[in-house]
Amino acid sequence: MKIIDNKSLKEHNTFGIDASAKEFVTVKNIDELKEALQTDLEILILGGGSNVLFTKDFPGRVIKNEIKGISTVRENDNNVLIKAMGGEVWHEFVLYTVNQNLGGIENLSLIPGTVGAAPMQNIGAYGTEIKDTLESLEALEIETGAIKKFTANECNFGYRSSIFKNELKNKFFIISATFNLSKSPIINASYGKVADSLHEKAISNPTVKDVSDAIINIRSSKLPDWRKIGNAGSFFKNPVINKKYFLKIKQKYPDVPSFEIPENQIKIPAGWLIEKCGFRGKTKGNTGTYEKQALIIINKGNATGLEILNFSKEIQRCVKNKFGIKLDTEVNFY
Ligand code: FAD
Ligand code: NAP
């Protein structure tokens, strides 16, 4: 096992923050993982670094997950169970399933990061979340080294959350995830932009590949490429409020966009709230929000994690003062 001391993490987080790790280890199989966990130092599991913000140097051991492999567990006439190891690149795994015309995760095309991190926040986009197809996952308990299987139900998936982001935070290393994919895909083009894109191409009976291609195009034109402009996608979650409070806001701001979700709750796009506070495209020092989507905080060059954190707090304060709504962060801080 190769331990690198005082390793810069700049190339290992999509924000491009130049923090360093006291120790850095890459693991390519379970034995290497078990060896890497033998330390008294604090552990940080790292996938693609696309949902982390380093606000200081990490004083412990960073374990970078490169455990790869994809296999078919079993199949019948209608479905296939496919297992992907956690170090697989998520988008490459999606393309692997799309190219076999298997349905279920095509709407999650082009999300950065690894398979192993995807259950952490139940990644979601364009009306699909991994909870819709995840059958089970295997995770190694950091304290004991025991490997446990979690069914989807046991993962307590919620909106951008799971048991691994809450009660079991930092307790398990997700080794693999198994998905139940359909041989007779049901297309989900419920998000207007996806439907519009298919319509523009005169595609009336879309395949999973058509949907995946449409989403790749939409995302490529709307989101900043983190290789050029550092970011971690949506910095905040979309707030969910009760209908009564929503109607109060709507009285004052009739143009407020909203989406009804179960239990009489309303989801408001956080990007709109931030924009209304005048933050869209706003720059502060080395940071700012992206001009095409205010929900994305960007590194304009040499930002420190602390600078980004302070800017995010300014946004939170403004949204709270103007709308009485607390914006929760989606990104994980270290
Ligand atoms: P990392 O950033 O490396 O880690 C994130 C967290 O998970 C950390 O706390 C880490 O310790 C933990 N972790 C990582 N791997 C494991 C593991 N194997 N076991 C246990 N814990 C682990 N997210 C969405 O949900 N939907 C989107 O549409 C979306 N779009 C994005 C677009 C852009 C441009 C960017 C930059 C990000 C976007 N994200 C989106 C956020 C991000 O891509 C996802 O959350 C992704 O799953 C993070 O994967 P990662 O491997 O980079 O995780
Ligand atoms: P958008 O289309 O401009 O829409 C803004 C928000 O409205 C989205 O966040 C979405 O909520 C919600 N929304 C739009 N249409 C909806 C519908 N038909 N039903 C329910 N909710 C709807 O959003 P965008 O920024 O371009 O992102 C598009 C998709 O990619 C979204 O699903 C978004 O979550 C995802 N994305 C996520 C990240 C991340 O880092 N988490 C980054 C980029 C994009 P939801 O977010 O709940 O879907």
XYZ file of C-alpha atoms and ligand atoms in Angstrom:
435
model
C 0.000 0.000 0.000
C 1.436 3.346 -1.031
C 0.850 6.206 1.405
C 1.477 9.694 0.059
C 2.174 12.308 2.743
C 0.895 15.891 2.550
C -0.842 15.297 -0.761
C -2.569 18.212 -2.497
C -6.261 17.443 -3.105
C -6.650 20.074 -5.834
C -6.939 17.439 -8.590
C -9.266 15.334 -6.428
C -12.165 17.738 -5.870
C -14.269 19.358 -8.588
C -14.232 22.700 -6.736
C -10.467 22.673 -7.354
C -9.677 23.678 -3.777
C -5.992 23.422 -2.983
C -6.266 21.781 0.431
C -3.957 18.931 1.369
C -4.367 15.575 3.094
C -1.963 14.450 5.821
C -2.025 11.020 4.128
C -3.494 9.851 0.813
C -4.046 6.240 -0.231
C -5.662 4.806 -3.371
C -7.435 1.434 -3.033
C -8.179 -0.902 -5.935
C -9.616 -3.940 -4.103
C -11.115 -4.972 -0.747
C -7.814 -6.219 0.699
C -6.173 -2.860 -0.023
C -9.190 -1.135 1.524
C -8.917 -3.202 4.718
C -5.213 -2.394 4.925
C -5.843 1.307 4.318
C -8.340 1.387 7.180
C -5.663 0.244 9.662
C -4.817 3.652 11.058
C -5.562 5.786 14.096
C -5.972 8.811 11.863
C -9.373 10.207 10.931
C -10.598 8.685 7.642
C -12.155 10.436 4.667
C -13.544 8.286 1.853
C -13.190 10.035 -1.475
C -14.789 9.177 -4.804
C -14.713 11.795 -7.557
C -14.695 14.685 -5.072
C -17.731 16.237 -6.788
C -19.768 16.787 -3.655
C -17.169 17.984 -1.153
C -15.823 21.346 -0.041
C -12.481 21.400 1.749
C -12.520 24.336 4.147
C -9.099 23.430 5.578
C -6.333 20.857 5.148
C -7.564 17.371 6.039
C -5.629 16.180 9.117
C -6.185 12.453 8.500
C -6.001 9.739 5.821
C -7.932 10.198 2.577
C -8.857 6.864 0.969
C -9.578 7.259 -2.724
C -11.938 4.586 -4.037
C -10.830 2.938 -7.276
C -12.418 -0.479 -6.711
C -13.832 -1.329 -10.140
C -15.959 -3.995 -11.786
C -19.449 -4.485 -13.240
C -21.273 -7.832 -13.317
C -24.730 -9.262 -13.945
C -26.111 -10.873 -10.800
C -29.166 -12.500 -12.418
C -31.836 -11.798 -14.979
C -35.235 -12.902 -16.187
C -37.372 -11.959 -19.200
C -38.193 -8.533 -17.764
C -35.369 -7.380 -15.514
C -31.627 -7.547 -14.934
C -29.818 -7.118 -11.630
C -26.480 -5.424 -12.288
C -23.838 -4.907 -9.637
C -21.274 -2.135 -9.976
C -18.302 -1.711 -7.668
C -18.127 1.627 -5.869
C -15.046 2.946 -7.653
C -16.733 2.804 -11.063
C -17.358 6.219 -12.607
C -21.130 6.780 -12.314
C -21.676 8.159 -15.831
C -19.680 5.321 -17.419
C -21.880 2.854 -15.557
C -25.009 4.660 -16.804
C -23.734 4.436 -20.398
C -22.993 0.722 -19.906
C -26.695 0.162 -19.042
C -28.026 2.579 -21.684
C -26.032 0.844 -24.414
C -27.841 -2.392 -23.524
C -31.202 -0.591 -23.672
C -31.794 -1.238 -19.983
C -34.074 1.298 -18.339
C -33.921 2.918 -14.918
C -30.929 5.223 -14.567
C -30.785 6.985 -17.959
C -32.120 10.232 -16.420
C -29.049 10.256 -14.174
C -26.669 10.575 -17.142
C -23.633 12.835 -16.785
C -23.782 13.189 -12.991
C -20.124 13.339 -11.920
C -18.638 11.036 -9.295
C -18.587 7.364 -8.429
C -21.116 4.579 -7.986
C -20.079 4.238 -4.323
C -20.981 7.832 -3.480
C -24.291 7.791 -5.370
C -26.335 6.231 -2.524
C -24.889 8.757 -0.055
C -27.308 11.443 -1.162
C -29.641 9.280 -3.259
C -28.512 11.151 -6.365
C -31.338 12.520 -8.423
C -32.061 14.445 -11.587
C -34.903 14.955 -14.047
C -37.477 13.105 -11.962
C -35.380 10.001 -11.174
C -33.456 9.051 -8.050
C -31.298 5.995 -7.481
C -33.742 4.811 -4.832
C -36.093 3.977 -7.743
C -33.814 1.177 -9.003
C -31.272 0.402 -6.293
C -31.942 -3.152 -5.086
C -29.244 -3.355 -2.405
C -25.697 -2.329 -1.596
C -22.728 -3.776 0.216
C -20.761 -1.681 2.674
C -17.789 -2.311 4.886
C -18.102 -1.185 8.482
C -15.043 0.950 9.172
C -14.785 0.064 12.854
C -15.106 -3.731 12.532
C -14.189 -4.508 8.906
C -17.443 -6.500 8.594
C -19.222 -6.385 5.239
C -22.971 -5.770 5.528
C -25.721 -5.837 2.942
C -28.309 -3.035 3.007
C -31.580 -3.368 1.106
C -32.877 -0.178 -0.498
C -35.377 0.082 2.336
C -32.621 -0.068 4.947
C -30.814 2.848 3.278
C -33.603 5.240 4.440
C -33.445 7.154 1.185
C -34.985 10.614 1.116
C -34.616 13.771 -0.964
C -30.810 13.998 -1.449
C -30.280 11.952 1.692
C -29.768 8.457 3.067
C -28.801 6.723 6.282
C -25.129 7.120 5.188
C -25.429 10.906 5.183
C -27.126 10.891 8.590
C -27.074 8.203 11.341
C -24.279 6.189 9.697
C -22.157 9.104 8.449
C -18.454 8.108 8.248
C -19.271 4.625 9.594
C -19.470 2.614 6.338
C -17.499 2.421 3.108
C -19.913 1.577 0.274
C -18.248 -1.177 -1.726
C -20.850 -1.928 -4.390
C -24.390 -1.162 -5.462
C -26.830 -3.458 -7.282
C -29.530 -2.050 -9.534
C -32.728 -3.624 -10.812
C -33.007 -2.467 -14.417
C -35.808 -3.045 -16.875
C -35.653 -4.749 -20.270
C -38.924 -2.924 -21.164
C -38.028 0.603 -20.138
C -40.691 3.096 -19.098
C -39.477 6.484 -20.257
C -39.677 9.405 -17.816
C -39.723 12.698 -19.730
C -41.740 14.502 -17.055
C -39.258 17.376 -16.796
C -40.194 19.977 -19.396
C -36.687 20.410 -20.751
C -36.335 16.697 -21.511
C -39.708 16.567 -23.265
C -38.864 19.764 -25.225
C -35.514 18.388 -26.315
C -37.074 15.128 -27.584
C -39.843 17.107 -29.291
C -37.301 19.364 -31.045
C -35.668 16.259 -32.501
C -39.090 14.911 -33.527
C -38.598 11.824 -31.368
C -42.040 10.554 -30.394
C -41.101 7.085 -29.110
C -37.844 7.709 -27.251
C -35.450 4.941 -26.283
C -33.359 5.110 -23.122
C -30.467 6.227 -25.345
C -32.566 9.112 -26.729
C -33.339 10.248 -23.175
C -29.733 9.863 -22.068
C -28.502 11.827 -25.116
C -31.067 14.570 -24.495
C -30.002 14.905 -20.872
C -26.312 14.917 -21.775
C -27.022 17.792 -24.205
C -29.117 19.772 -21.715
C -26.578 19.354 -18.930
C -23.621 20.198 -21.182
C -25.246 23.452 -22.273
C -26.498 24.539 -18.826
C -23.977 23.401 -16.249
C -20.400 24.627 -15.893
C -17.723 22.090 -16.811
C -15.922 21.593 -13.497
C -12.670 20.910 -15.352
C -12.752 24.586 -16.423
C -14.833 26.249 -13.676
C -14.592 24.639 -10.244
C -17.957 23.742 -8.682
C -19.788 20.951 -6.886
C -23.139 21.186 -8.663
C -26.066 22.437 -6.580
C -24.666 23.917 -3.397
C -28.050 23.874 -1.610
C -31.047 21.564 -1.629
C -34.364 22.832 -2.950
C -36.393 23.789 0.134
C -39.639 21.987 0.854
C -42.284 24.026 2.709
C -45.905 23.554 3.725
C -48.683 24.745 1.430
C -49.942 27.414 3.845
C -46.570 29.150 3.987
C -46.137 28.745 0.249
C -49.421 30.595 -0.412
C -48.161 33.470 1.731
C -45.020 33.712 -0.413
C -47.046 33.452 -3.605
C -49.192 36.406 -2.562
C -46.094 38.572 -2.445
C -44.265 36.921 -5.368
C -46.896 35.612 -7.835
C -44.181 34.340 -10.211
C -42.650 31.933 -7.658
C -42.080 28.550 -9.356
C -43.244 25.534 -7.363
C -43.761 21.778 -7.524
C -46.268 19.859 -5.415
C -44.840 16.861 -3.666
C -46.582 14.290 -1.417
C -48.093 15.209 1.948
C -49.260 18.650 0.894
C -45.707 19.941 0.687
C -44.302 22.330 -1.919
C -40.795 22.325 -3.394
C -39.428 25.711 -4.463
C -36.330 25.825 -6.696
C -33.537 27.216 -4.495
C -31.984 28.771 -7.608
C -35.008 31.073 -7.974
C -34.832 32.230 -4.334
C -31.116 32.960 -4.702
C -31.693 34.804 -7.976
C -34.416 36.942 -6.344
C -31.845 37.950 -3.721
C -29.699 39.329 -6.539
C -27.046 36.639 -6.381
C -27.288 35.208 -9.905
C -23.919 35.682 -11.592
C -22.706 37.721 -8.591
C -18.975 37.637 -7.889
C -17.271 38.054 -4.544
C -13.490 37.813 -4.493
C -12.522 34.458 -5.985
C -16.008 33.025 -5.804
C -19.521 33.699 -7.056
C -22.604 32.025 -8.495
C -22.847 30.658 -12.022
C -24.620 33.055 -14.393
C -26.858 30.322 -15.909
C -27.841 28.723 -12.566
C -27.603 30.658 -9.283
C -27.720 27.417 -7.268
C -24.183 26.610 -8.370
C -21.362 28.306 -6.491
C -18.168 28.489 -8.501
C -14.466 28.836 -7.864
C -13.310 31.681 -10.068
C -9.674 30.647 -9.835
C -7.947 30.545 -6.518
C -10.797 30.475 -4.029
C -10.248 28.834 -0.677
C -12.902 26.564 0.761
C -13.454 29.063 3.552
C -14.120 31.854 1.061
C -16.763 29.687 -0.629
C -18.273 28.706 2.718
C -18.554 32.355 3.814
C -20.140 33.320 0.490
C -22.654 30.475 0.862
C -23.570 31.753 4.332
C -24.208 35.214 2.873
C -26.656 33.625 0.408
C -28.361 31.685 3.197
C -28.760 34.857 5.291
C -30.264 36.784 2.412
C -32.777 34.048 1.495
C -33.751 33.700 5.168
C -34.289 37.453 5.564
C -36.248 37.886 2.338
C -38.372 34.710 2.302
C -38.103 33.273 5.835
C -36.768 30.052 4.273
C -33.686 28.202 5.512
C -31.535 26.804 2.701
C -29.853 23.535 3.675
C -26.530 22.689 2.072
C -26.154 19.652 -0.167
C -22.354 19.668 -0.330
C -20.302 17.840 2.360
C -17.828 20.035 4.260
C -14.413 18.943 5.531
P -17.360 12.584 -3.285
O -17.527 14.038 -3.547
O -16.016 12.012 -3.423
O -17.925 12.258 -1.837
C -19.160 12.795 -1.433
C -19.466 12.260 -0.017
O -19.688 10.851 -0.084
C -18.317 12.457 0.953
O -18.892 12.688 2.228
C -17.590 11.126 0.922
O -16.880 10.845 2.111
C -18.746 10.152 0.731
N -18.369 8.944 -0.019
C -17.791 8.896 -1.236
N -17.627 7.630 -1.621
C -18.112 6.854 -0.632
C -18.200 5.452 -0.431
N -17.770 4.569 -1.334
N -18.743 5.000 0.732
C -19.176 5.861 1.680
N -19.110 7.201 1.546
C -18.583 7.691 0.406
N -25.835 15.270 -7.570
C -27.099 14.842 -7.790
O -27.709 14.195 -6.926
N -27.755 15.131 -8.962
C -27.162 15.834 -9.953
O -27.778 16.048 -10.997
C -25.828 16.313 -9.757
N -25.216 17.060 -10.690
C -23.940 17.533 -10.467
C -23.345 18.327 -11.454
C -22.052 18.810 -11.262
C -21.414 19.662 -12.333
C -21.353 18.481 -10.081
C -19.939 18.961 -9.895
C -21.951 17.716 -9.090
C -23.258 17.235 -9.272
N -23.910 16.451 -8.304
C -25.183 15.994 -8.519
C -23.238 16.144 -7.024
C -22.314 14.902 -7.099
O -21.903 14.648 -8.418
C -22.967 13.628 -6.543
O -23.355 13.829 -5.216
C -22.041 12.423 -6.611
O -22.741 11.255 -6.224
C -20.787 12.559 -5.742
O -19.912 11.485 -6.072
P -18.362 11.535 -5.740
O -17.806 10.193 -6.041
O -17.730 12.670 -6.428
O -18.411 11.771 -4.176
P -34.271 23.289 -13.680
O -34.722 22.414 -14.793
O -33.899 24.703 -13.949
O -35.385 23.256 -12.535
C -35.174 23.949 -11.312
C -35.670 23.063 -10.189
O -37.035 22.814 -10.373
C -34.950 21.731 -10.164
O -34.054 21.766 -9.118
C -36.045 20.688 -10.014
O -36.039 20.017 -8.768
C -37.343 21.468 -10.112
N -38.151 20.917 -11.228
C -38.076 21.257 -12.538
N -39.007 20.570 -13.250
C -39.661 19.787 -12.355
C -40.732 18.849 -12.465
N -41.317 18.591 -13.643
N -41.134 18.211 -11.344
C -40.560 18.449 -10.154
N -39.536 19.328 -9.982
C -39.113 20.003 -11.070
O -33.051 22.575 -12.919
P -31.534 22.431 -13.343
O -30.698 23.182 -12.416
O -31.358 22.613 -14.816
O -31.328 20.875 -13.018
C -31.983 19.876 -13.769
C -31.992 18.572 -12.979
O -30.643 18.170 -12.710
C -32.685 18.693 -11.638
O -33.387 17.507 -11.379
C -31.557 18.901 -10.671
O -31.841 18.368 -9.383
C -30.417 18.112 -11.327
N -29.118 18.719 -10.994
C -28.640 18.485 -9.748
C -27.406 19.001 -9.375
C -26.840 18.685 -8.016
O -25.671 18.958 -7.781
N -27.603 18.102 -7.126
C -26.688 19.794 -10.263
C -27.224 20.048 -11.504
C -28.454 19.504 -11.867
P -35.132 18.735 -8.420
O -33.779 19.278 -8.191
O -35.774 18.203 -7.199
O -35.197 17.795 -9.566
